[in-house]
Amino acid sequence: MPIPTYDLFIEPVLRYLAEHPEGAPAPQVYEAAANLLGLSETEKLEILPSKAQAVYKNRTGWAHDRLKRAGLSSSLRRGYWKLTDKGLDYFRAHPQTLTAKEVEDIAIANVNVRLRPRDDTAGLTIPESDAVQTAAQADVATPDDRLERAVSELRASTAEALLETIGQDSPRFFEALVLDLLHAMGYGASRADLQHVGRSNDGGIDGIISLDRLGLEKVFVQAKRWQGSIGREAIQAFYGALAGRRANKGVFITTSNFTPHALEFARSVEKVVLIDGTRLADLLMEFGVGVTHRLVKIPKIDTDYFEE
């Protein structure tokens, strides 16, 4: 029997977490979902073609991703899952087996929901008509189109997971991660050229990058792991800290986003760059900081070889 598709893992994950309202480690949920679905030991040994993970663990993870996007579950900390109050209410309202339509609503209707919505993001679901259109498009899409969409979804999911994981680490770890990223991007001749400051009396500066070996040219960094939008006042304070150090290059990086007034102020001054959570996640993925990449071989006929 083939391993069920990820949508069929949604209900086992939901019901197991409902039985453990205090939450449970992800590996424990993997095994519980596999047992509830009746997977054999042989099936549990089946590995993804990429060799990255067992199939049933991967599909359990995607099922939990959909539960999170539906607002029914959350990750309290890294690798620890727990139903939200909304999830517990949903479970109590559905004591019997979920219908195919209810599973589909969780699996499809929440694909485009952000796990970390911006302050101005309204609602937690997309219209049902959009979900139906998405499903219909998938039925007629070419393999290349489906692959592109799959890669896009994987990137979006990884970006959300990155910001969630960063939010669970300490502020000091985030400051160090930012410096690792900037070094991976080519700033500083060596990692030693990036100094982690990040103290209570740092004057708003968390890191200093020496662009040359003598330290004659420097970039000053502020890294803030905030939840709400960052306003103009914070950027003005950072700009003032740069002026106090007679610096003319600064990078302000956050896991959150910036208000229009903050962006306007940054544009009005020279050599201050703002990086919000969306761009931060993209850069982490692009330069391989905190993430790994796997290669997928896509066969395509070599027409040049067959030319006579």
Short mmCIF file of C-alpha atoms in Angstrom, two decimals:
data_model
loop_
_atom_site.label_atom_id
_atom_site.label_comp_id
_atom_site.label_asym_id
_atom_site.label_seq_id
_atom_site.Cartn_x
_atom_site.Cartn_y
_atom_site.Cartn_z
CA MET A 1 0.00 0.00 0.00
CA PRO A 2 1.46 3.41 -0.94
CA ILE A 3 2.00 5.91 1.86
CA PRO A 4 -1.02 8.27 2.03
CA THR A 5 -0.70 11.77 0.62
CA TYR A 6 0.06 14.53 3.10
CA ASP A 7 -3.56 15.71 3.35
CA LEU A 8 -4.50 12.38 4.92
CA PHE A 9 -1.97 13.03 7.68
CA ILE A 10 -3.87 16.18 8.75
CA GLU A 11 -6.53 14.43 10.83
CA PRO A 12 -4.13 12.06 12.66
CA VAL A 13 -1.93 15.03 13.60
CA LEU A 14 -4.96 17.06 14.71
CA ARG A 15 -6.37 14.24 16.85
CA TYR A 16 -3.05 13.31 18.44
CA LEU A 17 -2.32 16.90 19.42
CA ALA A 18 -5.87 17.23 20.76
CA GLU A 19 -5.13 14.26 23.02
CA HIS A 20 -2.00 16.10 24.19
CA PRO A 21 -3.22 19.68 24.76
CA GLU A 22 0.07 20.58 26.41
CA GLY A 23 1.81 19.90 23.08
CA ALA A 24 4.20 17.23 21.86
CA PRO A 25 7.64 16.94 20.21
CA ALA A 26 7.48 16.62 16.44
CA PRO A 27 9.20 13.17 16.35
CA GLN A 28 6.51 11.88 18.70
CA VAL A 29 3.79 13.21 16.38
CA TYR A 30 5.52 11.61 13.37
CA GLU A 31 5.27 8.18 14.97
CA ALA A 32 1.73 8.69 16.25
CA ALA A 33 0.48 9.77 12.80
CA ALA A 34 2.19 6.78 11.16
CA ASN A 35 0.63 4.40 13.67
CA LEU A 36 -2.84 5.96 13.33
CA LEU A 37 -2.59 5.50 9.56
CA GLY A 38 -1.42 1.92 9.98
CA LEU A 39 1.94 2.31 8.25
CA SER A 40 4.18 -0.74 8.35
CA GLU A 41 7.80 -0.63 9.45
CA THR A 42 8.80 -1.11 5.82
CA GLU A 43 6.72 1.87 4.74
CA LYS A 44 8.24 3.97 7.50
CA LEU A 45 11.67 3.25 6.01
CA GLU A 46 10.70 4.72 2.63
CA ILE A 47 12.86 7.76 1.86
CA LEU A 48 12.17 10.76 -0.36
CA PRO A 49 13.94 10.65 -3.76
CA SER A 50 16.15 13.49 -2.49
CA LYS A 51 17.28 11.21 0.41
CA ALA A 52 16.57 14.14 2.74
CA GLN A 53 13.90 12.60 4.98
CA ALA A 54 11.55 9.68 5.49
CA VAL A 55 8.40 10.12 3.40
CA TYR A 56 5.99 9.78 6.31
CA LYS A 57 7.88 12.38 8.37
CA ASN A 58 7.88 14.80 5.45
CA ARG A 59 4.15 14.39 4.91
CA THR A 60 3.43 14.74 8.62
CA GLY A 61 5.40 18.00 8.57
CA TRP A 62 3.39 19.33 5.63
CA ALA A 63 0.15 18.33 7.36
CA HIS A 64 1.17 20.34 10.41
CA ASP A 65 2.13 23.24 8.15
CA ARG A 66 -1.47 23.30 6.85
CA LEU A 67 -2.86 23.13 10.38
CA LYS A 68 -0.69 26.12 11.31
CA ARG A 69 -1.83 28.09 8.27
CA ALA A 70 -5.42 27.36 9.24
CA GLY A 71 -4.68 28.78 12.68
CA LEU A 72 -5.33 25.41 14.33
CA SER A 73 -1.81 24.65 15.54
CA SER A 74 1.47 26.34 16.35
CA SER A 75 5.13 25.68 17.08
CA LEU A 76 5.73 26.70 20.68
CA ARG A 77 9.42 26.23 20.16
CA ARG A 78 11.61 24.48 17.66
CA GLY A 79 10.30 20.97 16.99
CA TYR A 80 7.41 21.20 19.49
CA TRP A 81 3.82 21.36 18.25
CA LYS A 82 0.66 22.39 20.07
CA LEU A 83 -2.92 23.07 19.04
CA THR A 84 -4.13 26.63 19.44
CA ASP A 85 -7.38 27.45 21.24
CA LYS A 86 -8.97 27.62 17.80
CA GLY A 87 -7.59 24.15 17.04
CA LEU A 88 -8.99 22.68 20.24
CA ASP A 89 -12.37 24.25 19.50
CA TYR A 90 -12.24 22.83 15.97
CA PHE A 91 -11.48 19.35 17.35
CA ARG A 92 -14.38 19.54 19.83
CA ALA A 93 -16.70 20.63 17.02
CA HIS A 94 -15.59 17.65 14.87
CA PRO A 95 -15.59 14.61 17.19
CA GLN A 96 -16.21 12.26 14.28
CA THR A 97 -13.95 11.55 11.31
CA LEU A 98 -13.39 14.63 9.15
CA THR A 99 -15.09 14.63 5.78
CA ALA A 100 -13.08 14.81 2.59
CA LYS A 101 -14.29 18.39 2.14
CA GLU A 102 -13.14 19.39 5.65
CA VAL A 103 -9.71 17.90 5.04
CA GLU A 104 -9.52 19.63 1.66
CA ASP A 105 -10.42 22.97 3.23
CA ILE A 106 -7.48 22.68 5.62
CA ALA A 107 -5.11 21.35 2.98
CA ILE A 108 -5.92 23.72 0.11
CA ALA A 109 -7.81 26.78 1.30
CA ASN A 110 -4.93 27.92 3.51
CA VAL A 111 -1.99 27.39 1.16
CA ASN A 112 -1.47 31.13 0.65
CA VAL A 113 -1.94 32.12 4.29
CA ARG A 114 1.15 33.68 5.87
CA LEU A 115 2.27 32.12 9.14
CA ARG A 116 3.51 35.55 10.21
CA PRO A 117 0.97 38.00 8.77
CA ARG A 118 1.99 41.62 8.51
CA ASP A 119 0.17 44.10 10.69
CA ASP A 120 -1.92 45.24 7.75
CA THR A 121 -2.78 41.72 6.57
CA ALA A 122 -6.51 41.13 6.87
CA GLY A 123 -7.98 37.72 7.54
CA LEU A 124 -6.48 34.27 7.83
CA THR A 125 -8.00 32.53 4.82
CA ILE A 126 -8.31 33.10 1.12
CA PRO A 127 -11.71 33.03 -0.59
CA GLU A 128 -13.00 29.55 -1.36
CA SER A 129 -13.29 30.48 -5.03
CA ASP A 130 -9.55 31.15 -5.09
CA ALA A 131 -8.87 27.77 -3.50
CA VAL A 132 -11.04 26.04 -6.09
CA GLN A 133 -9.26 27.91 -8.87
CA THR A 134 -5.87 26.88 -7.44
CA ALA A 135 -6.93 23.23 -7.38
CA ALA A 136 -8.32 23.46 -10.92
CA GLN A 137 -5.11 25.03 -12.20
CA ALA A 138 -3.10 22.21 -10.62
CA ASP A 139 -5.16 19.67 -12.57
CA VAL A 140 -4.24 21.18 -15.94
CA ALA A 141 -0.73 22.43 -15.19
CA THR A 142 2.25 21.01 -17.06
CA PRO A 143 4.90 19.12 -15.05
CA ASP A 144 7.21 22.14 -15.41
CA ASP A 145 4.50 24.46 -14.10
CA ARG A 146 3.83 22.15 -11.17
CA LEU A 147 7.54 21.97 -10.43
CA GLU A 148 7.86 25.76 -10.44
CA ARG A 149 4.88 26.07 -8.11
CA ALA A 150 6.28 23.38 -5.84
CA VAL A 151 9.63 25.18 -5.61
CA SER A 152 7.82 28.44 -4.91
CA GLU A 153 5.77 26.82 -2.15
CA LEU A 154 8.85 25.21 -0.64
CA ARG A 155 10.63 28.57 -0.59
CA ALA A 156 7.63 30.27 1.01
CA SER A 157 7.30 27.57 3.64
CA THR A 158 11.03 27.66 4.41
CA ALA A 159 10.94 31.45 4.68
CA GLU A 160 8.10 31.28 7.17
CA ALA A 161 9.87 28.54 9.15
CA LEU A 162 13.11 30.56 9.16
CA LEU A 163 11.45 33.63 10.68
CA GLU A 164 9.57 31.47 13.16
CA THR A 165 12.77 29.72 14.23
CA ILE A 166 14.66 33.01 14.53
CA GLY A 167 11.84 34.30 16.71
CA GLN A 168 12.43 31.42 19.11
CA ASP A 169 16.17 32.04 19.43
CA SER A 170 17.81 34.68 21.62
CA PRO A 171 18.34 38.26 20.41
CA ARG A 172 22.09 37.72 20.68
CA PHE A 173 21.89 34.68 18.40
CA PHE A 174 19.97 36.75 15.86
CA GLU A 175 22.64 39.45 15.94
CA ALA A 176 25.33 36.82 15.27
CA LEU A 177 23.23 35.26 12.48
CA VAL A 178 22.94 38.64 10.78
CA LEU A 179 26.71 39.03 10.79
CA ASP A 180 27.12 35.51 9.38
CA LEU A 181 24.73 36.45 6.58
CA LEU A 182 26.53 39.69 5.75
CA HIS A 183 29.84 37.83 5.66
CA ALA A 184 28.32 35.20 3.35
CA MET A 185 27.21 38.08 1.12
CA GLY A 186 30.84 39.18 0.80
CA TYR A 187 31.19 41.84 3.49
CA GLY A 188 34.51 41.63 5.30
CA ALA A 189 37.59 39.82 4.04
CA SER A 190 37.21 37.24 6.80
CA ARG A 191 34.68 36.45 9.54
CA ALA A 192 37.08 38.14 11.97
CA ASP A 193 36.34 41.44 10.21
CA LEU A 194 32.79 41.31 11.56
CA GLN A 195 32.59 42.37 15.19
CA HIS A 196 29.58 41.46 17.35
CA VAL A 197 28.86 44.34 19.73
CA GLY A 198 25.26 43.90 20.91
CA ARG A 199 25.44 45.10 24.52
CA SER A 200 23.08 47.23 26.60
CA ASN A 201 25.37 50.22 26.11
CA ASP A 202 26.00 49.62 22.42
CA GLY A 203 24.37 52.89 21.40
CA GLY A 204 22.03 51.11 19.01
CA ILE A 205 24.81 49.25 17.20
CA ASP A 206 24.82 45.44 17.22
CA GLY A 207 27.66 44.75 14.81
CA ILE A 208 30.54 46.42 13.02
CA ILE A 209 31.96 45.26 9.69
CA SER A 210 35.43 46.30 8.57
CA LEU A 211 35.44 46.50 4.79
CA ASP A 212 39.24 46.65 4.66
CA ARG A 213 41.96 44.99 6.71
CA LEU A 214 42.95 48.26 8.41
CA GLY A 215 39.40 49.02 9.47
CA LEU A 216 39.38 52.41 7.73
CA GLU A 217 35.95 51.82 6.19
CA LYS A 218 33.18 50.29 8.28
CA VAL A 219 29.52 49.35 8.07
CA PHE A 220 27.47 49.49 11.26
CA VAL A 221 24.64 47.02 11.79
CA GLN A 222 21.53 47.00 13.92
CA ALA A 223 19.56 43.75 14.17
CA LYS A 224 16.14 43.80 15.81
CA ARG A 225 13.97 40.74 16.27
CA TRP A 226 10.71 42.66 16.64
CA GLN A 227 7.08 41.61 16.22
CA GLY A 228 5.41 44.91 15.28
CA SER A 229 6.26 47.29 12.46
CA ILE A 230 9.35 49.45 12.95
CA GLY A 231 8.64 53.14 12.70
CA ARG A 232 10.51 56.26 11.68
CA GLU A 233 11.71 56.96 15.23
CA ALA A 234 13.76 53.75 15.39
CA ILE A 235 15.44 54.50 12.06
CA GLN A 236 16.15 58.08 13.11
CA ALA A 237 17.73 56.78 16.33
CA PHE A 238 19.90 54.38 14.29
CA TYR A 239 20.91 57.21 11.97
CA GLY A 240 21.80 59.27 15.03
CA ALA A 241 23.94 56.43 16.39
CA LEU A 242 25.79 56.34 13.05
CA ALA A 243 26.39 60.08 13.22
CA GLY A 244 27.69 59.73 16.77
CA ARG A 245 30.30 57.30 15.48
CA ARG A 246 31.04 59.42 12.41
CA ALA A 247 29.89 56.51 10.28
CA ASN A 248 28.25 56.88 6.89
CA LYS A 249 27.16 53.29 6.21
CA GLY A 250 24.48 51.42 8.14
CA VAL A 251 22.26 48.36 7.74
CA PHE A 252 19.11 47.93 9.82
CA ILE A 253 17.81 44.35 9.71
CA THR A 254 14.62 43.06 11.30
CA THR A 255 12.41 39.98 11.28
CA SER A 256 9.43 42.34 11.10
CA ASN A 257 8.67 45.12 8.61
CA PHE A 258 8.99 48.89 8.32
CA THR A 259 6.28 51.53 8.27
CA PRO A 260 5.98 53.77 5.20
CA HIS A 261 7.38 56.68 7.26
CA ALA A 262 10.43 54.61 8.21
CA LEU A 263 11.05 53.71 4.58
CA GLU A 264 10.62 57.32 3.54
CA PHE A 265 13.17 58.51 6.09
CA ALA A 266 15.71 55.88 5.00
CA ARG A 267 15.33 57.03 1.40
CA SER A 268 15.87 60.63 2.44
CA VAL A 269 19.31 59.96 3.94
CA GLU A 270 22.39 58.41 2.37
CA LYS A 271 23.82 54.95 2.87
CA VAL A 272 21.22 53.51 5.25
CA VAL A 273 19.80 50.19 4.06
CA LEU A 274 16.69 48.60 5.56
CA ILE A 275 16.10 44.84 5.33
CA ASP A 276 12.74 43.50 6.49
CA GLY A 277 11.79 39.94 7.41
CA THR A 278 10.74 38.95 3.90
CA ARG A 279 14.01 40.06 2.33
CA LEU A 280 16.00 38.64 5.26
CA ALA A 281 14.51 35.18 4.69
CA ASP A 282 15.21 35.44 0.94
CA LEU A 283 18.84 36.37 1.60
CA LEU A 284 19.32 33.56 4.13
CA MET A 285 18.06 31.07 1.55
CA GLU A 286 20.05 32.60 -1.30
CA PHE A 287 23.35 32.54 0.58
CA GLY A 288 22.74 29.30 2.49
CA VAL A 289 22.88 30.68 6.04
CA GLY A 290 20.81 28.55 8.40
CA VAL A 291 19.43 26.52 5.49
CA THR A 292 20.66 23.73 3.25
CA HIS A 293 19.85 23.08 -0.39
CA ARG A 294 19.29 19.80 -2.15
CA LEU A 295 19.83 19.20 -5.84
CA VAL A 296 17.06 17.64 -7.87
CA LYS A 297 18.02 16.09 -11.20
CA ILE A 298 15.41 16.85 -13.86
CA PRO A 299 15.93 14.73 -17.00
CA LYS A 300 15.67 16.51 -20.34
CA ILE A 301 16.63 15.12 -23.69
CA ASP A 302 19.85 16.49 -25.15
CA THR A 303 18.76 17.40 -28.69
CA ASP A 304 22.32 18.36 -29.67
CA TYR A 305 23.47 14.80 -29.03
CA PHE A 306 20.97 13.38 -31.47
CA GLU A 307 21.71 15.79 -34.30
CA GLU A 308 23.44 14.10 -37.25
#
